[in-house]
Amino acid sequence: QGDPLTPYLFVLCMERLGHMIQAEVSARIWEPYQIDSDGPPISHLFFASDVLIFAKAEPAQIRRVAIVLEKFCTTSGLKVNI
């Protein structure tokens, strides 16, 4: 914190998380949430230093989200607050 480079490093890390989630969605392993049948499916949203993650409320999907977050935490060194 305090270093002008910190926000850029955070953005790079979040981009990696976004790519990890998108790869799961593309492989049809992660099922994103769809609010409306005509609307786009949503798997994640980034805002400032926050991340919102969306998936179907099923045990298999929760396990998948946990696996992706665990991989992300291991590779980035960041921790997730729930």
Tab-separated table of C-alpha atoms in Angstrom:
chain	number	residue	atom	x	y	z
A	1	GLN	CA	0.000	0.000	0.000
A	2	GLY	CA	1.091	3.556	-0.629
A	3	ASP	CA	3.157	2.655	-3.674
A	4	PRO	CA	1.786	4.157	-6.917
A	5	LEU	CA	2.366	0.816	-8.642
A	6	THR	CA	0.079	-1.104	-6.244
A	7	PRO	CA	-3.255	-0.404	-8.025
A	8	TYR	CA	-1.802	-1.561	-11.341
A	9	LEU	CA	-0.511	-4.787	-9.821
A	10	PHE	CA	-3.930	-5.406	-8.314
A	11	VAL	CA	-5.596	-4.890	-11.708
A	12	LEU	CA	-3.185	-7.376	-13.299
A	13	CYS	CA	-4.008	-9.951	-10.618
A	14	MET	CA	-7.740	-9.422	-11.081
A	15	GLU	CA	-7.345	-9.812	-14.846
A	16	ARG	CA	-5.797	-13.210	-14.187
A	17	LEU	CA	-8.735	-14.197	-11.987
A	18	GLY	CA	-11.126	-13.039	-14.711
A	19	HIS	CA	-9.312	-15.192	-17.270
A	20	MET	CA	-9.421	-18.202	-14.940
A	21	ILE	CA	-13.170	-17.801	-14.462
A	22	GLN	CA	-13.779	-17.241	-18.171
A	23	ALA	CA	-11.831	-20.397	-19.036
A	24	GLU	CA	-14.100	-22.386	-16.703
A	25	VAL	CA	-17.201	-20.800	-18.255
A	26	SER	CA	-15.949	-21.472	-21.802
A	27	ALA	CA	-15.294	-25.111	-20.894
A	28	ARG	CA	-18.857	-25.275	-19.498
A	29	ILE	CA	-17.520	-26.286	-16.089
A	30	TRP	CA	-18.663	-23.075	-14.377
A	31	GLU	CA	-22.305	-22.188	-14.993
A	32	PRO	CA	-22.797	-18.421	-14.767
A	33	TYR	CA	-25.960	-16.902	-13.367
A	34	GLN	CA	-28.543	-15.579	-15.798
A	35	ILE	CA	-30.974	-13.037	-14.363
A	36	ASP	CA	-33.299	-13.040	-17.364
A	37	SER	CA	-33.651	-15.560	-20.179
A	38	ASP	CA	-32.922	-12.758	-22.668
A	39	GLY	CA	-30.070	-11.266	-20.641
A	40	PRO	CA	-26.393	-12.147	-20.677
A	41	PRO	CA	-25.034	-14.755	-18.267
A	42	ILE	CA	-22.893	-13.224	-15.504
A	43	SER	CA	-19.971	-15.083	-13.929
A	44	HIS	CA	-18.128	-12.219	-12.242
A	45	LEU	CA	-17.972	-8.451	-11.825
A	46	PHE	CA	-14.982	-6.377	-10.732
A	47	PHE	CA	-15.388	-3.012	-9.034
A	48	ALA	CA	-12.466	-1.133	-7.481
A	49	SER	CA	-10.999	-3.667	-5.042
A	50	ASP	CA	-14.102	-5.868	-4.919
A	51	VAL	CA	-15.105	-8.965	-6.845
A	52	LEU	CA	-18.626	-10.347	-7.155
A	53	ILE	CA	-18.800	-13.982	-8.237
A	54	PHE	CA	-21.951	-15.538	-9.684
A	55	ALA	CA	-22.693	-19.228	-10.228
A	56	LYS	CA	-25.652	-21.556	-9.992
A	57	ALA	CA	-26.546	-22.410	-6.393
A	58	GLU	CA	-25.583	-26.068	-6.640
A	59	PRO	CA	-22.985	-28.004	-4.611
A	60	ALA	CA	-20.914	-28.860	-7.702
A	61	GLN	CA	-20.773	-25.202	-8.716
A	62	ILE	CA	-19.783	-24.084	-5.219
A	63	ARG	CA	-16.935	-26.619	-5.267
A	64	ARG	CA	-15.839	-25.300	-8.668
A	65	VAL	CA	-15.806	-21.704	-7.410
A	66	ALA	CA	-13.769	-22.826	-4.392
A	67	ILE	CA	-11.248	-24.631	-6.630
A	68	VAL	CA	-10.766	-21.582	-8.853
A	69	LEU	CA	-10.375	-19.261	-5.863
A	70	GLU	CA	-7.902	-21.643	-4.226
A	71	LYS	CA	-5.797	-21.786	-7.411
A	72	PHE	CA	-5.931	-18.009	-7.695
A	73	CYS	CA	-4.865	-17.504	-4.069
A	74	THR	CA	-2.018	-19.993	-4.460
A	75	THR	CA	-0.668	-18.407	-7.636
A	76	SER	CA	-1.172	-14.754	-6.683
A	77	GLY	CA	-0.399	-14.848	-2.971
A	78	LEU	CA	-3.608	-12.910	-2.309
A	79	LYS	CA	-6.265	-13.923	0.201
A	80	VAL	CA	-10.027	-13.936	-0.270
A	81	ASN	CA	-12.354	-12.335	2.261
A	82	ILE	CA	-15.861	-13.725	2.191
